[in-house]
Amino acid sequence: MLVAGVAIVVLFLAGVAMQATGSPEQTAATTAPASRKPVEPGVGDRVRDGKFEFVVSGVDCSRTTVGSELLKRTAKGRYCVVSLSVRNIGDRSRYFVGGAQKAFDARGISYGNEEIAGIYANRNTQTFLDKLEPGERAAGKLVFDVPRGVRLTRLELHDSLLSGGADVHLGKR
């Protein structure tokens, strides 16, 4: 009789424990999904640094020259021409500084914007040489001279030479 009483108590406690913890099927269904890696901004996305908002609309790394037939600049490797727009989201006039912009390859090597090639590439378009008033947007091209065989993976766009920068991931092109 004592054995029967102990067995009933054990079964009762087992039932309480199962209700408290739930069955394996219930536990699996209520487990939160694995956290996903945040989506990194890429081509076409808006990013901000300081008082500027940037949108990269395209990257063309197929060129060895920029400019016209009579007035052109030749790359040491190849040119990666980045088309982007910059909008002043601040409350006073600001200049976009092309020399503050950087590009990186998969090994983390940094490449600076080649401003003279940028002048050639921006012929007949609104460039970044003008002051941007609050709310005003300018579109143009940044030009990076990279060694042949190097693939750019990321741009770091800056409001100024001293700002933290905003990353734009280039992904597979």
GROMACS .gro file of C-alpha atoms in nm:
model
  173
    1MET     CA    1   0.000   0.000   0.000
    2LEU     CA    2   0.286   0.231   0.082
    3VAL     CA    3   0.440   0.153  -0.256
    4ALA     CA    4   0.111   0.242  -0.429
    5GLY     CA    5   0.095   0.573  -0.239
    6VAL     CA    6   0.452   0.663  -0.334
    7ALA     CA    7   0.381   0.574  -0.698
    8ILE     CA    8   0.076   0.803  -0.701
    9VAL     CA    9   0.277   1.091  -0.551
   10VAL     CA   10   0.558   1.038  -0.807
   11LEU     CA   11   0.308   1.034  -1.096
   12PHE     CA   12   0.138   1.346  -0.958
   13LEU     CA   13   0.471   1.533  -0.930
   14ALA     CA   14   0.572   1.420  -1.279
   15GLY     CA   15   0.244   1.558  -1.417
   16VAL     CA   16   0.296   1.891  -1.239
   17ALA     CA   17   0.652   1.911  -1.370
   18MET     CA   18   0.538   1.842  -1.729
   19GLN     CA   19   0.276   2.115  -1.707
   20ALA     CA   20   0.528   2.362  -1.567
   21THR     CA   21   0.791   2.297  -1.833
   22GLY     CA   22   0.561   2.203  -2.117
   23SER     CA   23   0.604   1.920  -2.359
   24PRO     CA   24   0.901   1.919  -2.601
   25GLU     CA   25   0.670   2.018  -2.887
   26GLN     CA   26   0.540   2.320  -2.694
   27THR     CA   27   0.890   2.428  -2.595
   28ALA     CA   28   1.013   2.414  -2.953
   29ALA     CA   29   0.716   2.615  -3.075
   30THR     CA   30   0.763   2.890  -2.819
   31THR     CA   31   1.140   2.926  -2.852
   32ALA     CA   32   1.232   3.263  -3.000
   33PRO     CA   33   1.376   3.247  -3.352
   34ALA     CA   34   1.752   3.279  -3.381
   35SER     CA   35   1.858   3.641  -3.395
   36ARG     CA   36   1.936   3.755  -3.746
   37LYS     CA   37   2.237   3.959  -3.841
   38PRO     CA   38   2.132   4.320  -3.903
   39VAL     CA   39   2.108   4.410  -4.270
   40GLU     CA   40   2.402   4.626  -4.370
   41PRO     CA   41   2.320   4.930  -4.586
   42GLY     CA   42   2.413   4.882  -4.950
   43VAL     CA   43   2.374   5.039  -5.292
   44GLY     CA   44   2.043   5.227  -5.308
   45ASP     CA   45   2.010   5.265  -4.929
   46ARG     CA   46   2.022   5.597  -4.744
   47VAL     CA   47   2.297   5.640  -4.487
   48ARG     CA   48   2.378   5.940  -4.270
   49ASP     CA   49   2.691   6.083  -4.124
   50GLY     CA   50   2.676   6.412  -3.940
   51LYS     CA   51   2.470   6.660  -4.141
   52PHE     CA   52   2.479   6.470  -4.473
   53GLU     CA   53   2.259   6.194  -4.608
   54PHE     CA   54   2.414   5.978  -4.881
   55VAL     CA   55   2.267   5.742  -5.141
   56VAL     CA   56   2.503   5.537  -5.358
   57SER     CA   57   2.320   5.458  -5.682
   58GLY     CA   58   2.589   5.262  -5.862
   59VAL     CA   59   2.949   5.145  -5.879
   60ASP     CA   60   3.133   5.084  -6.208
   61CYS     CA   61   3.481   4.932  -6.174
   62SER     CA   62   3.535   4.859  -6.543
   63ARG     CA   63   3.705   5.181  -6.653
   64THR     CA   64   4.070   5.256  -6.713
   65THR     CA   65   4.007   5.618  -6.815
   66VAL     CA   66   3.764   5.897  -6.727
   67GLY     CA   67   3.687   6.214  -6.917
   68SER     CA   68   3.647   6.292  -7.285
   69GLU     CA   69   3.859   6.182  -7.580
   70LEU     CA   70   4.057   6.506  -7.574
   71LEU     CA   71   4.075   6.553  -7.200
   72LYS     CA   72   4.102   6.230  -7.005
   73ARG     CA   73   4.275   6.077  -6.706
   74THR     CA   74   4.418   5.724  -6.703
   75ALA     CA   75   4.417   5.495  -6.400
   76LYS     CA   76   4.728   5.326  -6.264
   77GLY     CA   77   4.510   5.017  -6.217
   78ARG     CA   78   4.142   5.065  -6.290
   79TYR     CA   79   3.888   5.323  -6.186
   80CYS     CA   80   3.592   5.241  -5.966
   81VAL     CA   81   3.343   5.520  -6.034
   82VAL     CA   82   3.083   5.560  -5.761
   83SER     CA   83   2.761   5.746  -5.847
   84LEU     CA   84   2.599   5.902  -5.544
   85SER     CA   85   2.386   6.183  -5.415
   86VAL     CA   86   2.449   6.389  -5.105
   87ARG     CA   87   2.179   6.586  -4.922
   88ASN     CA   88   2.241   6.849  -4.657
   89ILE     CA   89   2.014   6.753  -4.366
   90GLY     CA   90   2.155   7.024  -4.140
   91ASP     CA   91   2.034   7.377  -4.075
   92ARG     CA   92   2.320   7.569  -4.238
   93SER     CA   93   2.526   7.563  -4.560
   94ARG     CA   94   2.795   7.296  -4.593
   95TYR     CA   95   3.052   7.178  -4.846
   96PHE     CA   96   3.090   6.813  -4.942
   97VAL     CA   97   3.458   6.715  -4.909
   98GLY     CA   98   3.544   6.452  -5.170
   99GLY     CA   99   3.885   6.393  -5.014
  100ALA     CA  100   3.721   6.265  -4.694
  101GLN     CA  101   3.560   5.968  -4.871
  102LYS     CA  102   3.718   5.622  -4.863
  103ALA     CA  103   3.675   5.283  -5.027
  104PHE     CA  104   3.792   4.949  -4.885
  105ASP     CA  105   3.868   4.608  -5.031
  106ALA     CA  106   3.808   4.269  -4.866
  107ARG     CA  107   4.146   4.286  -4.687
  108GLY     CA  108   4.058   4.622  -4.533
  109ILE     CA  109   4.299   4.824  -4.748
  110SER     CA  110   4.179   5.182  -4.784
  111TYR     CA  111   4.168   5.376  -5.113
  112GLY     CA  112   4.121   5.752  -5.127
  113ASN     CA  113   3.900   5.941  -5.369
  114GLU     CA  114   4.105   6.066  -5.663
  115GLU     CA  115   3.969   6.419  -5.689
  116ILE     CA  116   4.129   6.515  -6.022
  117ALA     CA  117   3.982   6.205  -6.188
  118GLY     CA  118   3.653   6.302  -6.021
  119ILE     CA  119   3.660   6.639  -6.199
  120TYR     CA  120   3.697   6.457  -6.531
  121ALA     CA  121   3.422   6.207  -6.443
  122ASN     CA  122   3.180   6.479  -6.333
  123ARG     CA  123   3.199   6.674  -6.658
  124ASN     CA  124   2.851   6.796  -6.764
  125THR     CA  125   2.691   6.701  -6.431
  126GLN     CA  126   2.620   6.888  -6.111
  127THR     CA  127   2.926   6.833  -5.901
  128PHE     CA  128   3.017   6.851  -5.537
  129LEU     CA  129   3.209   7.177  -5.580
  130ASP     CA  130   2.912   7.393  -5.484
  131LYS     CA  131   2.797   7.478  -5.135
  132LEU     CA  132   2.490   7.278  -5.032
  133GLU     CA  133   2.216   7.477  -4.864
  134PRO     CA  134   1.994   7.309  -4.601
  135GLY     CA  135   1.775   7.049  -4.773
  136GLU     CA  136   1.967   7.077  -5.100
  137ARG     CA  137   2.092   6.767  -5.282
  138ALA     CA  138   2.386   6.726  -5.522
  139ALA     CA  139   2.463   6.427  -5.739
  140GLY     CA  140   2.797   6.329  -5.883
  141LYS     CA  141   3.073   6.073  -5.900
  142LEU     CA  142   3.361   5.972  -5.677
  143VAL     CA  143   3.655   5.801  -5.846
  144PHE     CA  144   3.887   5.549  -5.680
  145ASP     CA  145   4.200   5.417  -5.857
  146VAL     CA  146   4.242   5.055  -5.744
  147PRO     CA  147   4.487   4.785  -5.856
  148ARG     CA  148   4.362   4.542  -6.120
  149GLY     CA  149   4.205   4.237  -5.959
  150VAL     CA  150   4.101   4.422  -5.642
  151ARG     CA  151   3.730   4.424  -5.561
  152LEU     CA  152   3.593   4.702  -5.344
  153THR     CA  153   3.363   4.575  -5.069
  154ARG     CA  154   3.271   4.888  -4.876
  155LEU     CA  155   3.257   5.267  -4.893
  156GLU     CA  156   3.300   5.493  -4.591
  157LEU     CA  157   3.120   5.822  -4.654
  158HIS     CA  158   3.193   6.124  -4.438
  159ASP     CA  159   3.029   6.453  -4.349
  160SER     CA  160   3.378   6.596  -4.283
  161LEU     CA  161   3.740   6.489  -4.247
  162LEU     CA  162   3.689   6.425  -3.875
  163SER     CA  163   3.349   6.253  -3.873
  164GLY     CA  164   3.297   5.884  -3.794
  165GLY     CA  165   3.165   5.796  -4.139
  166ALA     CA  166   2.877   5.583  -4.264
  167ASP     CA  167   2.940   5.246  -4.429
  168VAL     CA  168   2.784   5.134  -4.755
  169HIS     CA  169   2.848   4.768  -4.834
  170LEU     CA  170   2.892   4.695  -5.200
  171GLY     CA  171   2.821   4.323  -5.189
  172LYS     CA  172   2.874   4.117  -5.501
  173ARG     CA  173   2.897   4.314  -5.821
   0.00000   0.00000   0.00000
